[in-house]
Structures are given as C-alpha cells and as structure tokens.
C-alpha cells in the first residue's frame, strides 16, 4: 500500500488556474483528454487510460489502457479504481470539475474506501472528510464552505474560521456551512458522525494541510 506518494489523475477539462507539482515518487495518470493538458504543461504521464473520445486518438505512449466508450464508469472513475488497486491512498484529481456531480461522488467513494482525495479546478479545491478532522495551516485566505455529503453529518465543529460552530448537524437540504471565511489563523473542520465536503478557494494543496480520521 502506497501511503506516502500521491497519485495525480488529470481529466479532460481545462487546467487553467491549477498548479500541478508532482514530486519524485508520485504517479501521474492521464484520463483521456488529460493527456493533451499534461503534454501542454510539459508533464509526461506515467500511465494513460480512457476511451479517448475526448482526446480523439489513442496516444503513442508505452503505458496505455483503452476502454470502450459505452461503459458503466467515467474515465476518471476508472483511473481512481486503478490507483486504489495499486495501493495509492492519496489522490489528487484535476481537470474533472466539468462533471461536478460525478466527480463529487467519486470523491465520496474514495473516502468510503479509506483513501483521501482532492479535486482541483475552476479556482477551487474540494475534499471529503469522514468521521475525522481536516486542519488548515495558518495564513489561509478566502472563502471556505462545508456541506453534508449525505442526508446528515453530525458533530460538526468549525474552529479558526470567521463563523465557528460546535457539535452542529449539517443536512443536505440546508446549506448552513456555505461561504465561511479563513481568518489567517490555523483552522479545523471536524465531523464525528458522517461525511462532509469541504471546498475552498485555491489552485493547489497548501503545505501543512492535514486530515486525521477517527476520534481525537
């Protein structure tokens, strides 16, 4: 199981406003049209997969996996399944927010599988926290929102943000956690029972971001 390195999965949507910085030991997957976006950035993917309806051709690459257009999963979903099967538990997905609902469901599926995923695109970063705590480093600025990913998320506590709450219940039918703000202090989002999506303005993962699962 690969707990240290990150698997980057890049989809077909625009990477404008996204910073990608794979480190030595990280793995980069191009999902269909993500191949074109990566090549434009001068990043050579380690693996290319998809049905290639967006790209329009099968890439000349040593590691290519072709799937039929008619299938029961998105190219992003196929790449996520591959990464999980190969032991990755830290996944960053970019160029995928054009299929927002599908991408969020994929993010939730990662969390259910015991992995941690992030979506990056359109000036935002999104992650899911399940029965755990997300800690932001000091110095963050901009808007941050917290939403229940299911019917209800209980024991939600926000600290270090402009609007703080303690042991609250967030429900999918009432967006209580929308449009909060960083204050510059270190901040935490904690949920004790359920899963929340956390969205904030950004183009990459900040140094010092930490996710802990389970009770403190």
PDB file of N, CA, C and O in Angstrom, residues 106-149:
ATOM      1  N   UNK A 106     -17.294  10.386  -6.930  1.00  0.00           N
ATOM      2  CA  UNK A 106     -16.019   9.669  -6.932  1.00  0.00           C
ATOM      3  C   UNK A 106     -15.212  10.012  -5.689  1.00  0.00           C
ATOM      4  O   UNK A 106     -14.598   9.133  -5.060  1.00  0.00           O
ATOM      5  N   UNK A 107     -15.222  11.291  -5.310  1.00  0.00           N
ATOM      6  CA  UNK A 107     -14.517  11.729  -4.105  1.00  0.00           C
ATOM      7  C   UNK A 107     -15.077  11.048  -2.862  1.00  0.00           C
ATOM      8  O   UNK A 107     -14.322  10.578  -1.998  1.00  0.00           O
ATOM      9  N   UNK A 108     -16.391  10.952  -2.775  1.00  0.00           N
ATOM     10  CA  UNK A 108     -17.020  10.272  -1.638  1.00  0.00           C
ATOM     11  C   UNK A 108     -16.663   8.790  -1.631  1.00  0.00           C
ATOM     12  O   UNK A 108     -16.383   8.202  -0.574  1.00  0.00           O
ATOM     13  N   UNK A 109     -16.636   8.176  -2.815  1.00  0.00           N
ATOM     14  CA  UNK A 109     -16.259   6.775  -2.893  1.00  0.00           C
ATOM     15  C   UNK A 109     -14.839   6.531  -2.412  1.00  0.00           C
ATOM     16  O   UNK A 109     -14.555   5.514  -1.764  1.00  0.00           O
ATOM     17  N   UNK A 110     -13.937   7.457  -2.711  1.00  0.00           N
ATOM     18  CA  UNK A 110     -12.568   7.348  -2.214  1.00  0.00           C
ATOM     19  C   UNK A 110     -12.539   7.356  -0.694  1.00  0.00           C
ATOM     20  O   UNK A 110     -11.827   6.570  -0.063  1.00  0.00           O
ATOM     21  N   UNK A 111     -13.305   8.272  -0.101  1.00  0.00           N
ATOM     22  CA  UNK A 111     -13.344   8.377   1.357  1.00  0.00           C
ATOM     23  C   UNK A 111     -13.923   7.113   1.972  1.00  0.00           C
ATOM     24  O   UNK A 111     -13.412   6.606   2.981  1.00  0.00           O
ATOM     25  N   UNK A 112     -14.971   6.576   1.368  1.00  0.00           N
ATOM     26  CA  UNK A 112     -15.556   5.324   1.863  1.00  0.00           C
ATOM     27  C   UNK A 112     -14.550   4.176   1.794  1.00  0.00           C
ATOM     28  O   UNK A 112     -14.612   3.234   2.591  1.00  0.00           O
ATOM     29  N   UNK A 113     -13.615   4.259   0.834  1.00  0.00           N
ATOM     30  CA  UNK A 113     -12.609   3.207   0.658  1.00  0.00           C
ATOM     31  C   UNK A 113     -11.396   3.400   1.569  1.00  0.00           C
ATOM     32  O   UNK A 113     -10.440   2.617   1.501  1.00  0.00           O
ATOM     33  N   UNK A 114     -11.422   4.424   2.409  1.00  0.00           N
ATOM     34  CA  UNK A 114     -10.316   4.655   3.331  1.00  0.00           C
ATOM     35  C   UNK A 114      -9.173   5.430   2.722  1.00  0.00           C
ATOM     36  O   UNK A 114      -8.086   5.510   3.301  1.00  0.00           O
ATOM     37  N   UNK A 115      -9.402   6.032   1.539  1.00  0.00           N
ATOM     38  CA  UNK A 115      -8.381   6.860   0.898  1.00  0.00           C
ATOM     39  C   UNK A 115      -8.749   8.326   1.072  1.00  0.00           C
ATOM     40  O   UNK A 115      -9.838   8.664   1.537  1.00  0.00           O
ATOM     41  N   UNK A 116      -7.815   9.212   0.674  1.00  0.00           N
ATOM     42  CA  UNK A 116      -8.082  10.643   0.738  1.00  0.00           C
ATOM     43  C   UNK A 116      -7.885  11.239  -0.642  1.00  0.00           C
ATOM     44  O   UNK A 116      -6.840  11.038  -1.272  1.00  0.00           O
ATOM     45  N   UNK A 117      -8.908  11.948  -1.127  1.00  0.00           N
ATOM     46  CA  UNK A 117      -8.835  12.533  -2.450  1.00  0.00           C
ATOM     47  C   UNK A 117      -9.102  14.018  -2.431  1.00  0.00           C
ATOM     48  O   UNK A 117      -9.757  14.540  -1.522  1.00  0.00           O
ATOM     49  N   UNK A 118      -8.580  14.690  -3.438  1.00  0.00           N
ATOM     50  CA  UNK A 118      -8.823  16.115  -3.631  1.00  0.00           C
ATOM     51  C   UNK A 118      -9.154  16.371  -5.092  1.00  0.00           C
ATOM     52  O   UNK A 118      -8.514  15.813  -5.991  1.00  0.00           O
ATOM     53  N   UNK A 119     -10.139  17.229  -5.324  1.00  0.00           N
ATOM     54  CA  UNK A 119     -10.446  17.728  -6.650  1.00  0.00           C
ATOM     55  C   UNK A 119      -9.913  19.148  -6.750  1.00  0.00           C
ATOM     56  O   UNK A 119     -10.144  19.955  -5.846  1.00  0.00           O
ATOM     57  N   UNK A 120      -9.224  19.459  -7.841  1.00  0.00           N
ATOM     58  CA  UNK A 120      -8.685  20.797  -8.041  1.00  0.00           C
ATOM     59  C   UNK A 120      -9.115  21.302  -9.406  1.00  0.00           C
ATOM     60  O   UNK A 120      -8.924  20.624 -10.418  1.00  0.00           O
ATOM     61  N   UNK A 121      -9.709  22.501  -9.457  1.00  0.00           N
ATOM     62  CA  UNK A 121     -10.097  23.079 -10.726  1.00  0.00           C
ATOM     63  C   UNK A 121     -11.032  24.244 -10.551  1.00  0.00           C
ATOM     64  O   UNK A 121     -11.679  24.394  -9.499  1.00  0.00           O
ATOM     65  N   UNK A 122     -11.100  25.101 -11.558  1.00  0.00           N
ATOM     66  CA  UNK A 122     -12.008  26.250 -11.563  1.00  0.00           C
ATOM     67  C   UNK A 122     -11.780  27.172 -10.369  1.00  0.00           C
ATOM     68  O   UNK A 122     -12.708  27.833  -9.894  1.00  0.00           O
ATOM     69  N   UNK A 123     -10.553  27.205  -9.866  1.00  0.00           N
ATOM     70  CA  UNK A 123     -10.229  28.089  -8.749  1.00  0.00           C
ATOM     71  C   UNK A 123     -10.607  27.544  -7.386  1.00  0.00           C
ATOM     72  O   UNK A 123     -10.581  28.286  -6.398  1.00  0.00           O
ATOM     73  N   UNK A 124     -10.934  26.248  -7.308  1.00  0.00           N
ATOM     74  CA  UNK A 124     -11.362  25.660  -6.042  1.00  0.00           C
ATOM     75  C   UNK A 124     -10.642  24.339  -5.786  1.00  0.00           C
ATOM     76  O   UNK A 124     -10.221  23.653  -6.722  1.00  0.00           O
ATOM     77  N   UNK A 125     -10.543  23.982  -4.509  1.00  0.00           N
ATOM     78  CA  UNK A 125     -10.091  22.665  -4.073  1.00  0.00           C
ATOM     79  C   UNK A 125     -11.214  22.053  -3.240  1.00  0.00           C
ATOM     80  O   UNK A 125     -11.832  22.744  -2.427  1.00  0.00           O
ATOM     81  N   UNK A 126     -11.496  20.776  -3.454  1.00  0.00           N
ATOM     82  CA  UNK A 126     -12.567  20.091  -2.725  1.00  0.00           C
ATOM     83  C   UNK A 126     -12.024  18.791  -2.157  1.00  0.00           C
ATOM     84  O   UNK A 126     -11.282  18.069  -2.838  1.00  0.00           O
ATOM     85  N   UNK A 127     -12.384  18.485  -0.917  1.00  0.00           N
ATOM     86  CA  UNK A 127     -12.077  17.181  -0.347  1.00  0.00           C
ATOM     87  C   UNK A 127     -13.265  16.719   0.485  1.00  0.00           C
ATOM     88  O   UNK A 127     -14.210  17.481   0.726  1.00  0.00           O
ATOM     89  N   UNK A 128     -13.230  15.471   0.905  1.00  0.00           N
ATOM     90  CA  UNK A 128     -14.269  14.921   1.769  1.00  0.00           C
ATOM     91  C   UNK A 128     -13.619  14.442   3.067  1.00  0.00           C
ATOM     92  O   UNK A 128     -12.531  13.867   3.042  1.00  0.00           O
ATOM     93  N   UNK A 129     -14.285  14.707   4.174  1.00  0.00           N
ATOM     94  CA  UNK A 129     -13.796  14.287   5.488  1.00  0.00           C
ATOM     95  C   UNK A 129     -14.861  13.411   6.129  1.00  0.00           C
ATOM     96  O   UNK A 129     -16.010  13.831   6.259  1.00  0.00           O
ATOM     97  N   UNK A 130     -14.475  12.213   6.526  1.00  0.00           N
ATOM     98  CA  UNK A 130     -15.419  11.253   7.097  1.00  0.00           C
ATOM     99  C   UNK A 130     -14.976  10.874   8.498  1.00  0.00           C
ATOM    100  O   UNK A 130     -13.877  10.340   8.692  1.00  0.00           O
ATOM    101  N   UNK A 131     -15.819  11.187   9.475  1.00  0.00           N
ATOM    102  CA  UNK A 131     -15.522  10.849  10.869  1.00  0.00           C
ATOM    103  C   UNK A 131     -14.087  11.240  11.226  1.00  0.00           C
ATOM    104  O   UNK A 131     -13.310  10.419  11.720  1.00  0.00           O
ATOM    105  N   UNK A 132     -13.733  12.480  10.999  1.00  0.00           N
ATOM    106  CA  UNK A 132     -12.360  12.903  11.237  1.00  0.00           C
ATOM    107  C   UNK A 132     -12.211  14.412  11.249  1.00  0.00           C
ATOM    108  O   UNK A 132     -13.198  15.154  11.364  1.00  0.00           O
ATOM    109  N   UNK A 133     -10.980  14.877  11.103  1.00  0.00           N
ATOM    110  CA  UNK A 133     -10.658  16.297  11.224  1.00  0.00           C
ATOM    111  C   UNK A 133      -9.740  16.738  10.093  1.00  0.00           C
ATOM    112  O   UNK A 133      -8.744  16.064   9.793  1.00  0.00           O
ATOM    113  N   UNK A 134     -10.089  17.849   9.470  1.00  0.00           N
ATOM    114  CA  UNK A 134      -9.242  18.500   8.472  1.00  0.00           C
ATOM    115  C   UNK A 134      -8.649  19.745   9.108  1.00  0.00           C
ATOM    116  O   UNK A 134      -9.387  20.584   9.641  1.00  0.00           O
ATOM    117  N   UNK A 135      -7.316  19.865   9.072  1.00  0.00           N
ATOM    118  CA  UNK A 135      -6.638  21.011   9.665  1.00  0.00           C
ATOM    119  C   UNK A 135      -5.958  21.837   8.579  1.00  0.00           C
ATOM    120  O   UNK A 135      -5.171  21.311   7.792  1.00  0.00           O
ATOM    121  N   UNK A 136      -6.283  23.125   8.540  1.00  0.00           N
ATOM    122  CA  UNK A 136      -5.658  24.059   7.613  1.00  0.00           C
ATOM    123  C   UNK A 136      -4.518  24.795   8.318  1.00  0.00           C
ATOM    124  O   UNK A 136      -4.646  25.168   9.489  1.00  0.00           O
ATOM    125  N   UNK A 137      -3.414  25.040   7.624  1.00  0.00           N
ATOM    126  CA  UNK A 137      -2.320  25.806   8.233  1.00  0.00           C
ATOM    127  C   UNK A 137      -2.694  27.276   8.368  1.00  0.00           C
ATOM    128  O   UNK A 137      -3.614  27.767   7.698  1.00  0.00           O
ATOM    129  N   UNK A 138      -1.985  27.990   9.221  1.00  0.00           N
ATOM    130  CA  UNK A 138      -2.175  29.433   9.336  1.00  0.00           C
ATOM    131  C   UNK A 138      -1.787  30.097   8.019  1.00  0.00           C
ATOM    132  O   UNK A 138      -0.979  29.583   7.252  1.00  0.00           O
ATOM    133  N   UNK A 139      -2.406  31.252   7.765  1.00  0.00           N
ATOM    134  CA  UNK A 139      -2.079  32.014   6.570  1.00  0.00           C
ATOM    135  C   UNK A 139      -3.041  31.822   5.418  1.00  0.00           C
ATOM    136  O   UNK A 139      -2.884  32.462   4.375  1.00  0.00           O
ATOM    137  N   UNK A 140      -4.050  30.954   5.575  1.00  0.00           N
ATOM    138  CA  UNK A 140      -5.029  30.743   4.507  1.00  0.00           C
ATOM    139  C   UNK A 140      -5.952  31.960   4.401  1.00  0.00           C
ATOM    140  O   UNK A 140      -6.258  32.621   5.399  1.00  0.00           O
ATOM    141  N   UNK A 141      -6.407  32.249   3.188  1.00  0.00           N
ATOM    142  CA  UNK A 141      -7.314  33.372   2.958  1.00  0.00           C
ATOM    143  C   UNK A 141      -8.373  32.958   1.958  1.00  0.00           C
ATOM    144  O   UNK A 141      -8.190  32.013   1.182  1.00  0.00           O
ATOM    145  N   UNK A 142      -9.506  33.668   1.970  1.00  0.00           N
ATOM    146  CA  UNK A 142     -10.564  33.398   1.005  1.00  0.00           C
ATOM    147  C   UNK A 142     -11.738  32.657   1.609  1.00  0.00           C
ATOM    148  O   UNK A 142     -11.861  32.516   2.830  1.00  0.00           O
ATOM    149  N   UNK A 143     -12.592  32.163   0.741  1.00  0.00           N
ATOM    150  CA  UNK A 143     -13.846  31.521   1.141  1.00  0.00           C
ATOM    151  C   UNK A 143     -13.656  30.024   1.335  1.00  0.00           C
ATOM    152  O   UNK A 143     -12.911  29.381   0.604  1.00  0.00           O
ATOM    153  N   UNK A 144     -14.348  29.488   2.327  1.00  0.00           N
ATOM    154  CA  UNK A 144     -14.372  28.047   2.568  1.00  0.00           C
ATOM    155  C   UNK A 144     -15.803  27.655   2.929  1.00  0.00           C
ATOM    156  O   UNK A 144     -16.479  28.367   3.669  1.00  0.00           O
ATOM    157  N   UNK A 145     -16.280  26.550   2.362  1.00  0.00           N
ATOM    158  CA  UNK A 145     -17.630  26.075   2.638  1.00  0.00           C
ATOM    159  C   UNK A 145     -17.597  24.620   3.064  1.00  0.00           C
ATOM    160  O   UNK A 145     -16.713  23.861   2.650  1.00  0.00           O
ATOM    161  N   UNK A 146     -18.574  24.236   3.887  1.00  0.00           N
ATOM    162  CA  UNK A 146     -18.671  22.865   4.398  1.00  0.00           C
ATOM    163  C   UNK A 146     -20.100  22.383   4.185  1.00  0.00           C
ATOM    164  O   UNK A 146     -21.051  23.038   4.623  1.00  0.00           O
ATOM    165  N   UNK A 147     -20.256  21.250   3.497  1.00  0.00           N
ATOM    166  CA  UNK A 147     -21.572  20.703   3.208  1.00  0.00           C
ATOM    167  C   UNK A 147     -21.625  19.231   3.588  1.00  0.00           C
ATOM    168  O   UNK A 147     -20.646  18.505   3.416  1.00  0.00           O
ATOM    169  N   UNK A 148     -22.800  18.780   4.014  1.00  0.00           N
ATOM    170  CA  UNK A 148     -23.005  17.355   4.248  1.00  0.00           C
ATOM    171  C   UNK A 148     -23.043  16.636   2.906  1.00  0.00           C
ATOM    172  O   UNK A 148     -23.682  17.097   1.956  1.00  0.00           O
ATOM    173  N   UNK A 149     -22.359  15.491   2.818  1.00  0.00           N
ATOM    174  CA  UNK A 149     -22.381  14.727   1.565  1.00  0.00           C
ATOM    175  C   UNK A 149     -23.493  13.691   1.562  1.00  0.00           C
ATOM    176  O   UNK A 149     -23.742  13.039   0.541  1.00  0.00           O
TER     177      UNK A 149
END
